[in-house]
Amino acid sequence: MQQTPAHSPGRGRDSFIDVIRALCVLAVISQHWLMPVLSYENGHLSTGNALASPGWWIVTWLTQVMPMVFFAGGAANFFSFRSVKSVRTWLRARIARLLVPVIPLAAVWLLLPHALIAAGVPRQPVLLAGGIAGQLLWFLAVYVLVVALTPVMFRWYRRYGWRVIGVLAVCALAVDVLRFEVSPAIGFLNALFVWLAAHQFGFHYADGSLRLRSGWASAGVAAVGFGITAAAVFFGPYPPSMIGMPGAPVSNMSPPTALMLSLTIGQLGLWLTLKPVITRCAERPRATAVLQWCGTRFMTLYLWHMPALVMTAGITVLGLGFATPKPGSPMWFAVAPLWVGISGIFLVTFTRIFGRFEIRRPSGAAGAVSDMSLGKVVLAAVLSAGGLLGLAAQGFISPESPVTPVLWVLLVLAGLLVVREKNAPKAVAAQGSRTVPVQLAVRQEDARVLSRQATG
């Protein structure tokens, strides 16, 4: 592998990473819109999964893009963190930007289910919608923790290099053994081990050590990754689908298994094989404009694409009595573009309304160097991640305890308020004198790395 840097601060953004992020979000949205198999009768909404159709599991080996989401996040975090002036300020800005778009989502969905029930909408589909609107927040919860751990993982990357990924992979495999032999609950530890490893791959891409010498080498990496995945599926305890399936005893995603690491390698090799074509396409003015637009609205698109689906299903399935055709049938393929188109109209509308919360730079979280202690930043990450996980597990409406979703939202809000705490000017000035060594240390380490690359 070549050791040439893949990116330098002076060159601006990495278009390859921007394309990965944009296409991954598009894949998540498309998959979630096309998966549901819905029918409605006598006040009850029946649900199924199109990808549960025989043989369709192979599609998930490409459309399960969370490994690439964390990989791209790792590269983006590396690019910004390597020249950071203050670790605490960087963490505050990163965490605040992740949390701010959640607030309008929570404000709408804490009230909407109760309003719909009061208006006479049957209770069961409303409860289902309230759960769907919140369940994807699991990703945000995990990513907030990954961001909070970025300074530590960055130091370990500097000191131990590729060995960090090796240790995380061993930990993930050990967790799988305990999960299958002792208790399934142990598997949730892999929500950190697996996704931190994928995030760490992004570090190695960003420093140039993941740039392969040829397209054939990248294709070979893809073959190895997918080959290991296939062997683990056919000879091991893992199911073939890379997403959770209704009634399946084991899910590769919830929580993630170590199989996600071999999938990461396979998908990464595939993306690197296509990198020259992707980069050329991304340099076109129209593509650049689209990437810039998406780049400032990723969280809004992610958070609101399921409410867009809920609106589409509410109108067509509940309102008009539409039932999803048999997946894979000619009628299913004929209806799919219309279904996606209606959902897309709702998503564009939601993005125009709520995207401003993400585009607006959070005050108090960036700009002047922060006097906030690192402990407070960690507290904010833990509080917000806990609230997000609660919402992902229970949704925005709970028939057993109506107040519980409010408490989860308050935890998220508490985390956001901590990182957006205003600074006293005097304290900021005092902190500024302590941040110079941090920046110099990072730059000196960058110089040593580049020197080793030039002579290696």
CSV table of C-alpha atoms in Angstrom, one decimal:
chain,number,residue,atom,x,y,z
A,1,MET,CA,0.0,0.0,0.0
A,2,GLN,CA,1.2,3.5,-0.8
A,3,GLN,CA,1.8,5.9,2.1
A,4,THR,CA,0.9,9.1,0.2
A,5,PRO,CA,-1.5,11.4,2.0
A,6,ALA,CA,-5.1,11.2,0.6
A,7,HIS,CA,-6.0,14.7,1.7
A,8,SER,CA,-4.4,17.9,2.9
A,9,PRO,CA,-6.2,20.7,4.6
A,10,GLY,CA,-5.3,23.1,1.8
A,11,ARG,CA,-7.0,21.1,-0.8
A,12,GLY,CA,-10.5,21.5,0.7
A,13,ARG,CA,-13.0,18.6,1.1
A,14,ASP,CA,-12.4,15.1,-0.1
A,15,SER,CA,-14.9,14.6,-2.8
A,16,PHE,CA,-14.7,10.8,-2.6
A,17,ILE,CA,-15.8,10.8,1.0
A,18,ASP,CA,-18.5,13.3,0.2
A,19,VAL,CA,-19.9,11.0,-2.5
A,20,ILE,CA,-19.8,8.0,-0.1
A,21,ARG,CA,-21.7,9.9,2.5
A,22,ALA,CA,-24.3,11.2,0.0
A,23,LEU,CA,-24.8,7.8,-1.7
A,24,CYS,CA,-25.0,6.0,1.6
A,25,VAL,CA,-27.8,8.3,2.8
A,26,LEU,CA,-29.6,7.8,-0.5
A,27,ALA,CA,-29.2,4.0,-0.1
A,28,VAL,CA,-30.6,4.1,3.5
A,29,ILE,CA,-33.5,6.2,2.4
A,30,SER,CA,-34.3,4.1,-0.6
A,31,GLN,CA,-34.1,0.8,1.2
A,32,HIS,CA,-36.3,2.0,4.1
A,33,TRP,CA,-38.9,3.3,1.6
A,34,LEU,CA,-39.0,0.1,-0.5
A,35,MET,CA,-38.8,-2.5,2.3
A,36,PRO,CA,-42.2,-2.2,3.9
A,37,VAL,CA,-45.0,-4.6,2.9
A,38,LEU,CA,-48.2,-2.9,4.2
A,39,SER,CA,-51.9,-3.7,4.3
A,40,TYR,CA,-54.6,-2.2,6.5
A,41,GLU,CA,-57.9,-3.8,7.6
A,42,ASN,CA,-60.3,-3.2,10.5
A,43,GLY,CA,-58.1,-0.6,12.2
A,44,HIS,CA,-54.9,-2.8,12.1
A,45,LEU,CA,-51.9,-2.1,10.0
A,46,SER,CA,-50.0,-5.2,9.0
A,47,THR,CA,-46.3,-4.9,8.2
A,48,GLY,CA,-43.7,-7.1,6.5
A,49,ASN,CA,-40.3,-6.8,4.9
A,50,ALA,CA,-39.8,-7.1,1.1
A,51,LEU,CA,-36.1,-8.1,1.7
A,52,ALA,CA,-37.4,-11.2,3.5
A,53,SER,CA,-38.4,-12.6,0.1
A,54,PRO,CA,-36.4,-15.7,-0.8
A,55,GLY,CA,-32.9,-14.9,-2.1
A,56,TRP,CA,-33.2,-11.1,-1.6
A,57,TRP,CA,-30.8,-11.2,1.4
A,58,ILE,CA,-27.9,-10.9,-1.1
A,59,VAL,CA,-29.1,-7.3,-1.8
A,60,THR,CA,-28.3,-6.3,1.7
A,61,TRP,CA,-24.6,-7.1,1.3
A,62,LEU,CA,-24.5,-3.9,-0.8
A,63,THR,CA,-27.4,-1.8,0.6
A,64,GLN,CA,-26.4,-2.3,4.3
A,65,VAL,CA,-24.2,0.8,4.1
A,66,MET,CA,-23.7,1.6,7.8
A,67,PRO,CA,-20.1,0.3,7.6
A,68,MET,CA,-19.4,2.9,5.0
A,69,VAL,CA,-21.2,5.6,7.0
A,70,PHE,CA,-18.9,5.1,9.9
A,71,PHE,CA,-15.9,4.8,7.6
A,72,ALA,CA,-16.7,8.1,6.0
A,73,GLY,CA,-17.4,9.7,9.4
A,74,GLY,CA,-13.9,8.5,10.5
A,75,ALA,CA,-12.2,10.1,7.5
A,76,ALA,CA,-14.2,13.4,7.9
A,77,ASN,CA,-13.4,13.5,11.6
A,78,PHE,CA,-9.7,12.9,10.9
A,79,PHE,CA,-9.5,15.7,8.4
A,80,SER,CA,-11.0,18.2,10.9
A,81,PHE,CA,-9.4,16.9,14.1
A,82,ARG,CA,-5.8,16.8,12.9
A,83,SER,CA,-5.7,20.6,12.8
A,84,VAL,CA,-7.9,21.2,15.8
A,85,LYS,CA,-7.1,24.2,18.1
A,86,SER,CA,-9.0,22.8,21.1
A,87,VAL,CA,-10.2,19.2,21.6
A,88,ARG,CA,-13.0,20.4,23.8
A,89,THR,CA,-14.2,23.0,21.3
A,90,TRP,CA,-14.1,20.5,18.5
A,91,LEU,CA,-16.1,18.0,20.5
A,92,ARG,CA,-18.7,20.7,21.5
A,93,ALA,CA,-19.2,21.7,17.9
A,94,ARG,CA,-19.4,18.2,16.6
A,95,ILE,CA,-21.9,17.0,19.2
A,96,ALA,CA,-24.0,20.1,19.0
A,97,ARG,CA,-24.3,19.8,15.2
A,98,LEU,CA,-25.5,16.2,15.6
A,99,LEU,CA,-28.1,17.0,18.3
A,100,VAL,CA,-29.7,20.2,17.0
A,101,PRO,CA,-31.6,18.6,14.2
A,102,VAL,CA,-33.2,16.1,16.7
A,103,ILE,CA,-35.0,18.9,18.6
A,104,PRO,CA,-37.6,19.8,15.9
A,105,LEU,CA,-38.2,16.1,15.2
A,106,ALA,CA,-38.9,15.5,18.9
A,107,ALA,CA,-41.1,18.6,19.1
A,108,VAL,CA,-43.3,17.3,16.3
A,109,TRP,CA,-43.4,13.7,17.3
A,110,LEU,CA,-44.0,14.1,21.0
A,111,LEU,CA,-47.3,15.9,20.1
A,112,LEU,CA,-48.4,14.4,16.7
A,113,PRO,CA,-49.3,10.9,17.8
A,114,HIS,CA,-51.6,12.2,20.6
A,115,ALA,CA,-53.2,14.7,18.2
A,116,LEU,CA,-53.9,11.9,15.7
A,117,ILE,CA,-55.4,9.6,18.3
A,118,ALA,CA,-57.6,12.5,19.5
A,119,ALA,CA,-58.7,13.2,16.0
A,120,GLY,CA,-60.0,9.6,15.6
A,121,VAL,CA,-57.1,7.8,13.9
A,122,PRO,CA,-56.9,4.2,15.0
A,123,ARG,CA,-54.4,3.7,17.8
A,124,GLN,CA,-52.4,0.8,16.5
A,125,PRO,CA,-51.0,2.4,13.3
A,126,VAL,CA,-50.3,5.6,15.3
A,127,LEU,CA,-48.3,3.7,17.9
A,128,LEU,CA,-46.4,2.0,15.0
A,129,ALA,CA,-45.7,5.4,13.4
A,130,GLY,CA,-44.4,6.9,16.6
A,131,GLY,CA,-42.0,4.0,17.0
A,132,ILE,CA,-40.8,4.1,13.4
A,133,ALA,CA,-40.1,7.9,13.7
A,134,GLY,CA,-37.7,7.2,16.6
A,135,GLN,CA,-36.1,3.9,15.9
A,136,LEU,CA,-33.4,5.1,13.6
A,137,LEU,CA,-32.0,7.3,16.3
A,138,TRP,CA,-29.9,4.3,17.4
A,139,PHE,CA,-27.3,5.4,14.8
A,140,LEU,CA,-27.1,8.9,16.2
A,141,ALA,CA,-26.7,7.6,19.7
A,142,VAL,CA,-23.8,5.4,18.7
A,143,TYR,CA,-22.2,8.1,16.5
A,144,VAL,CA,-22.3,10.7,19.3
A,145,LEU,CA,-20.3,8.2,21.5
A,146,VAL,CA,-17.9,7.5,18.6
A,147,VAL,CA,-17.4,11.2,18.1
A,148,ALA,CA,-16.8,11.6,21.9
A,149,LEU,CA,-14.1,8.9,21.7
A,150,THR,CA,-12.4,10.3,18.6
A,151,PRO,CA,-9.6,12.1,20.5
A,152,VAL,CA,-8.7,8.9,22.3
A,153,MET,CA,-9.0,6.8,19.1
A,154,PHE,CA,-6.9,9.4,17.3
A,155,ARG,CA,-4.1,9.1,19.9
A,156,TRP,CA,-4.2,5.3,19.7
A,157,TYR,CA,-4.1,5.5,15.9
A,158,ARG,CA,-0.9,7.7,16.1
A,159,ARG,CA,0.7,5.3,18.5
A,160,TYR,CA,-0.4,1.9,17.4
A,161,GLY,CA,-1.6,2.3,13.8
A,162,TRP,CA,-3.4,-0.7,12.3
A,163,ARG,CA,-3.1,-2.7,15.6
A,164,VAL,CA,-6.1,-0.7,16.9
A,165,ILE,CA,-8.4,-2.2,14.3
A,166,GLY,CA,-6.9,-5.6,15.1
A,167,VAL,CA,-7.7,-5.3,18.8
A,168,LEU,CA,-11.2,-4.0,18.1
A,169,ALA,CA,-11.8,-7.0,15.7
A,170,VAL,CA,-10.7,-9.5,18.3
A,171,CYS,CA,-12.9,-7.8,20.9
A,172,ALA,CA,-15.9,-8.0,18.4
A,173,LEU,CA,-15.3,-11.7,17.8
A,174,ALA,CA,-15.0,-12.4,21.6
A,175,VAL,CA,-18.3,-10.5,22.1
A,176,ASP,CA,-20.0,-12.7,19.4
A,177,VAL,CA,-18.8,-15.9,21.2
A,178,LEU,CA,-20.2,-14.7,24.5
A,179,ARG,CA,-23.4,-13.5,22.7
A,180,PHE,CA,-24.1,-16.9,21.2
A,181,GLU,CA,-22.9,-19.0,24.2
A,182,VAL,CA,-23.8,-16.9,27.2
A,183,SER,CA,-26.3,-14.1,26.7
A,184,PRO,CA,-27.6,-12.2,23.6
A,185,ALA,CA,-27.5,-8.9,25.6
A,186,ILE,CA,-23.6,-9.1,25.6
A,187,GLY,CA,-23.8,-8.4,21.9
A,188,PHE,CA,-24.6,-4.8,22.4
A,189,LEU,CA,-21.0,-4.1,23.3
A,190,ASN,CA,-20.3,-4.5,19.6
A,191,ALA,CA,-22.2,-1.3,18.9
A,192,LEU,CA,-18.9,0.3,19.9
A,193,PHE,CA,-16.3,-2.3,19.0
A,194,VAL,CA,-17.6,-2.8,15.4
A,195,TRP,CA,-18.4,0.8,14.5
A,196,LEU,CA,-15.2,2.1,16.1
A,197,ALA,CA,-13.3,-0.3,13.9
A,198,ALA,CA,-15.1,1.0,10.8
A,199,HIS,CA,-14.5,4.5,11.9
A,200,GLN,CA,-10.8,3.7,12.4
A,201,PHE,CA,-10.6,2.6,8.8
A,202,GLY,CA,-11.5,6.1,7.9
A,203,PHE,CA,-8.5,7.4,9.7
A,204,HIS,CA,-6.2,5.2,7.6
A,205,TYR,CA,-7.9,6.3,4.4
A,206,ALA,CA,-7.4,10.0,5.4
A,207,ASP,CA,-3.7,9.6,6.1
A,208,GLY,CA,-3.1,7.8,2.8
A,209,SER,CA,-2.2,4.4,4.2
A,210,LEU,CA,-5.3,2.8,2.7
A,211,ARG,CA,-4.7,3.9,-0.8
A,212,LEU,CA,-4.0,0.8,-2.8
A,213,ARG,CA,-1.7,0.6,-5.8
A,214,SER,CA,-4.2,-0.4,-8.4
A,215,GLY,CA,-7.8,-1.1,-9.1
A,216,TRP,CA,-7.0,-4.8,-9.1
A,217,ALA,CA,-5.6,-4.6,-5.6
A,218,SER,CA,-8.8,-2.8,-4.5
A,219,ALA,CA,-10.9,-5.5,-6.2
A,220,GLY,CA,-8.8,-8.1,-4.4
A,221,VAL,CA,-9.6,-6.5,-1.0
A,222,ALA,CA,-13.3,-6.5,-1.9
A,223,ALA,CA,-13.1,-10.2,-2.8
A,224,VAL,CA,-11.4,-11.1,0.5
A,225,GLY,CA,-13.9,-9.1,2.5
A,226,PHE,CA,-17.0,-10.6,0.8
A,227,GLY,CA,-15.3,-14.0,0.8
A,228,ILE,CA,-14.9,-14.0,4.6
A,229,THR,CA,-18.5,-12.8,4.9
A,230,ALA,CA,-19.7,-15.6,2.8
A,231,ALA,CA,-17.7,-18.2,4.7
A,232,ALA,CA,-18.9,-16.9,8.0
A,233,VAL,CA,-22.5,-17.1,6.8
A,234,PHE,CA,-22.4,-20.6,5.3
A,235,PHE,CA,-20.1,-22.2,7.9
A,236,GLY,CA,-20.8,-20.1,11.0
A,237,PRO,CA,-23.7,-19.0,13.2
A,238,TYR,CA,-24.5,-15.8,11.2
A,239,PRO,CA,-27.7,-15.2,9.2
A,240,PRO,CA,-27.2,-14.3,5.5
A,241,SER,CA,-29.1,-11.0,5.7
A,242,MET,CA,-27.1,-7.9,6.8
A,243,ILE,CA,-30.3,-6.3,8.2
A,244,GLY,CA,-32.6,-7.6,10.9
A,245,MET,CA,-35.5,-9.8,9.6
A,246,PRO,CA,-38.8,-10.4,11.3
A,247,GLY,CA,-38.8,-13.6,13.3
A,248,ALA,CA,-35.1,-14.2,12.8
A,249,PRO,CA,-33.3,-15.5,15.9
A,250,VAL,CA,-30.2,-13.5,15.2
A,251,SER,CA,-29.6,-10.1,13.6
A,252,ASN,CA,-26.3,-9.0,12.1
A,253,MET,CA,-27.2,-5.4,12.8
A,254,SER,CA,-29.2,-5.1,16.1
A,255,PRO,CA,-26.7,-5.3,17.7
A,256,PRO,CA,-24.0,-5.6,15.1
A,257,THR,CA,-22.0,-8.8,14.8
A,258,ALA,CA,-18.3,-9.1,13.9
A,259,LEU,CA,-19.5,-10.0,10.4
A,260,MET,CA,-20.0,-6.3,9.9
A,261,LEU,CA,-16.2,-5.9,9.9
A,262,SER,CA,-15.7,-8.3,7.0
A,263,LEU,CA,-18.5,-6.6,5.2
A,264,THR,CA,-16.7,-3.3,5.8
A,265,ILE,CA,-13.6,-4.7,4.1
A,266,GLY,CA,-15.6,-6.0,1.2
A,267,GLN,CA,-17.5,-2.7,0.7
A,268,LEU,CA,-14.4,-0.6,1.2
A,269,GLY,CA,-12.5,-2.5,-1.5
A,270,LEU,CA,-15.5,-2.1,-3.9
A,271,TRP,CA,-15.6,1.7,-3.3
A,272,LEU,CA,-11.9,2.0,-3.7
A,273,THR,CA,-12.1,0.1,-7.0
A,274,LEU,CA,-14.6,2.7,-8.2
A,275,LYS,CA,-12.8,5.7,-6.8
A,276,PRO,CA,-11.3,7.1,-10.0
A,277,VAL,CA,-14.7,7.1,-11.7
A,278,ILE,CA,-16.4,8.5,-8.6
A,279,THR,CA,-13.8,11.3,-8.2
A,280,ARG,CA,-14.1,12.4,-11.9
A,281,CYS,CA,-17.9,12.5,-11.6
A,282,ALA,CA,-17.8,14.4,-8.3
A,283,GLU,CA,-15.6,17.2,-9.9
A,284,ARG,CA,-18.4,18.2,-12.3
A,285,PRO,CA,-20.0,21.5,-11.2
A,286,ARG,CA,-23.5,20.1,-10.9
A,287,ALA,CA,-22.3,17.2,-8.9
A,288,THR,CA,-20.3,19.5,-6.6
A,289,ALA,CA,-23.4,21.6,-6.0
A,290,VAL,CA,-25.5,18.6,-5.1
A,291,LEU,CA,-22.8,17.3,-2.7
A,292,GLN,CA,-22.6,20.7,-1.0
A,293,TRP,CA,-26.4,20.8,-0.6
A,294,CYS,CA,-26.5,17.3,0.8
A,295,GLY,CA,-23.5,17.9,3.0
A,296,THR,CA,-25.3,20.6,5.0
A,297,ARG,CA,-28.4,18.5,5.4
A,298,PHE,CA,-27.4,14.9,6.0
A,299,MET,CA,-28.9,14.7,9.4
A,300,THR,CA,-32.2,16.3,8.3
A,301,LEU,CA,-32.5,13.9,5.4
A,302,TYR,CA,-31.8,10.9,7.7
A,303,LEU,CA,-34.1,12.0,10.5
A,304,TRP,CA,-37.1,12.9,8.4
A,305,HIS,CA,-37.1,10.2,5.7
A,306,MET,CA,-39.1,7.8,7.9
A,307,PRO,CA,-41.7,10.5,8.8
A,308,ALA,CA,-42.0,11.0,5.0
A,309,LEU,CA,-42.7,7.3,4.7
A,310,VAL,CA,-45.2,7.5,7.5
A,311,MET,CA,-47.0,10.3,5.6
A,312,THR,CA,-47.1,8.3,2.4
A,313,ALA,CA,-48.4,5.2,4.1
A,314,GLY,CA,-51.0,7.1,6.0
A,315,ILE,CA,-52.4,8.6,2.9
A,316,THR,CA,-52.2,5.6,0.5
A,317,VAL,CA,-52.6,2.6,2.9
A,318,LEU,CA,-54.8,4.0,5.6
A,319,GLY,CA,-56.6,6.6,3.6
A,320,LEU,CA,-57.0,4.9,0.2
A,321,GLY,CA,-56.9,1.3,1.2
A,322,PHE,CA,-53.8,0.5,-0.9
A,323,ALA,CA,-51.9,-2.7,-0.1
A,324,THR,CA,-48.3,-3.4,-1.1
A,325,PRO,CA,-48.1,-5.8,-4.1
A,326,LYS,CA,-46.1,-9.0,-3.7
A,327,PRO,CA,-42.4,-8.0,-3.6
A,328,GLY,CA,-40.7,-8.7,-6.9
A,329,SER,CA,-43.9,-8.9,-8.9
A,330,PRO,CA,-44.4,-6.7,-12.0
A,331,MET,CA,-47.0,-4.7,-10.1
A,332,TRP,CA,-44.5,-4.1,-7.2
A,333,PHE,CA,-41.9,-2.8,-9.6
A,334,ALA,CA,-44.5,-0.6,-11.4
A,335,VAL,CA,-45.8,0.9,-8.1
A,336,ALA,CA,-42.3,1.4,-6.5
A,337,PRO,CA,-41.4,4.6,-8.4
A,338,LEU,CA,-44.7,6.3,-7.5
A,339,TRP,CA,-44.3,5.2,-3.8
A,340,VAL,CA,-40.7,6.6,-3.7
A,341,GLY,CA,-41.8,9.8,-5.6
A,342,ILE,CA,-44.6,10.6,-3.1
A,343,SER,CA,-42.2,9.9,-0.2
A,344,GLY,CA,-39.6,12.1,-1.9
A,345,ILE,CA,-42.0,15.0,-2.1
A,346,PHE,CA,-42.7,14.8,1.6
A,347,LEU,CA,-39.0,14.5,2.4
A,348,VAL,CA,-38.1,17.6,0.3
A,349,THR,CA,-40.8,19.5,2.0
A,350,PHE,CA,-39.6,18.5,5.5
A,351,THR,CA,-36.0,19.3,4.5
A,352,ARG,CA,-37.0,22.8,3.4
A,353,ILE,CA,-38.8,23.4,6.7
A,354,PHE,CA,-36.4,21.7,9.1
A,355,GLY,CA,-33.1,21.8,7.3
A,356,ARG,CA,-32.5,25.3,8.6
A,357,PHE,CA,-31.8,23.9,12.0
A,358,GLU,CA,-28.9,21.9,10.7
A,359,ILE,CA,-27.5,24.5,8.3
A,360,ARG,CA,-27.4,27.2,11.1
A,361,ARG,CA,-24.1,27.0,12.9
A,362,PRO,CA,-24.8,26.2,16.6
A,363,SER,CA,-23.9,29.2,18.8
A,364,GLY,CA,-21.6,28.7,21.7
A,365,ALA,CA,-20.3,25.4,20.3
A,366,ALA,CA,-17.8,26.7,17.8
A,367,GLY,CA,-15.8,29.7,17.1
A,368,ALA,CA,-13.9,31.0,20.2
A,369,VAL,CA,-12.0,28.4,22.2
A,370,SER,CA,-14.2,26.9,24.9
A,371,ASP,CA,-13.5,27.0,28.7
A,372,MET,CA,-15.7,23.9,29.2
A,373,SER,CA,-14.1,21.0,30.9
A,374,LEU,CA,-13.7,17.7,29.0
A,375,GLY,CA,-15.8,16.1,31.7
A,376,LYS,CA,-18.8,18.2,30.8
A,377,VAL,CA,-18.4,17.4,27.1
A,378,VAL,CA,-18.3,13.6,28.0
A,379,LEU,CA,-21.3,14.1,30.2
A,380,ALA,CA,-23.2,15.8,27.3
A,381,ALA,CA,-22.3,12.8,25.1
A,382,VAL,CA,-23.5,10.3,27.6
A,383,LEU,CA,-26.7,12.1,28.4
A,384,SER,CA,-27.7,12.6,24.8
A,385,ALA,CA,-26.7,9.1,23.7
A,386,GLY,CA,-28.9,7.7,26.6
A,387,GLY,CA,-31.9,9.7,25.5
A,388,LEU,CA,-31.4,8.8,21.9
A,389,LEU,CA,-31.2,5.1,22.7
A,390,GLY,CA,-34.3,5.4,24.8
A,391,LEU,CA,-36.2,7.0,21.9
A,392,ALA,CA,-34.9,4.4,19.5
A,393,ALA,CA,-36.1,1.6,21.7
A,394,GLN,CA,-39.5,3.0,22.7
A,395,GLY,CA,-40.4,5.6,20.1
A,396,PHE,CA,-42.1,8.9,20.6
A,397,ILE,CA,-45.2,7.4,22.2
A,398,SER,CA,-45.4,4.8,24.9
A,399,PRO,CA,-48.8,3.2,25.8
A,400,GLU,CA,-47.4,2.0,29.1
A,401,SER,CA,-45.9,5.3,30.2
A,402,PRO,CA,-46.8,8.4,28.3
A,403,VAL,CA,-44.2,10.5,30.1
A,404,THR,CA,-41.2,8.2,29.3
A,405,PRO,CA,-40.6,9.6,25.7
A,406,VAL,CA,-40.6,13.1,27.2
A,407,LEU,CA,-37.9,12.0,29.7
A,408,TRP,CA,-35.8,10.6,26.9
A,409,VAL,CA,-36.1,13.9,24.9
A,410,LEU,CA,-35.2,15.9,28.1
A,411,LEU,CA,-32.0,13.8,28.3
A,412,VAL,CA,-31.1,14.7,24.7
A,413,LEU,CA,-31.9,18.4,25.4
A,414,ALA,CA,-29.8,18.4,28.5
A,415,GLY,CA,-26.8,17.1,26.6
A,416,LEU,CA,-27.3,19.8,23.9
A,417,LEU,CA,-27.6,22.5,26.6
A,418,VAL,CA,-24.4,21.4,28.2
A,419,VAL,CA,-22.4,21.7,24.9
A,420,ARG,CA,-24.0,25.0,24.0
A,421,GLU,CA,-23.3,26.6,27.4
A,422,LYS,CA,-22.2,30.2,26.9
A,423,ASN,CA,-18.6,31.1,27.7
A,424,ALA,CA,-17.4,33.9,29.9
A,425,PRO,CA,-14.9,36.1,27.9
A,426,LYS,CA,-12.4,36.0,30.7
A,427,ALA,CA,-12.4,32.3,30.9
A,428,VAL,CA,-12.2,32.0,27.1
A,429,ALA,CA,-9.0,34.1,27.1
A,430,ALA,CA,-7.5,32.0,29.8
A,431,GLN,CA,-8.3,28.8,28.0
A,432,GLY,CA,-6.8,30.1,24.7
A,433,SER,CA,-3.3,30.2,26.2
A,434,ARG,CA,-3.7,26.5,27.0
A,435,THR,CA,-4.8,25.3,23.5
A,436,VAL,CA,-1.7,26.3,21.6
A,437,PRO,CA,0.3,23.3,22.7
A,438,VAL,CA,-2.5,21.0,21.6
A,439,GLN,CA,-2.4,22.4,18.0
A,440,LEU,CA,1.4,22.4,17.9
A,441,ALA,CA,1.5,18.8,19.1
A,442,VAL,CA,-0.9,17.7,16.4
A,443,ARG,CA,1.0,19.6,13.7
A,444,GLN,CA,4.4,18.2,14.9
A,445,GLU,CA,3.0,14.7,14.8
A,446,ASP,CA,1.6,15.3,11.3
A,447,ALA,CA,5.0,16.4,10.2
A,448,ARG,CA,6.6,13.2,11.7
A,449,VAL,CA,4.0,11.1,9.9
A,450,LEU,CA,4.6,12.8,6.6
A,451,SER,CA,8.3,12.5,7.0
A,452,ARG,CA,8.0,8.7,7.6
A,453,GLN,CA,5.8,8.5,4.6
A,454,ALA,CA,8.2,10.3,2.4
A,455,THR,CA,11.2,8.1,3.4
A,456,GLY,CA,9.1,4.8,3.7
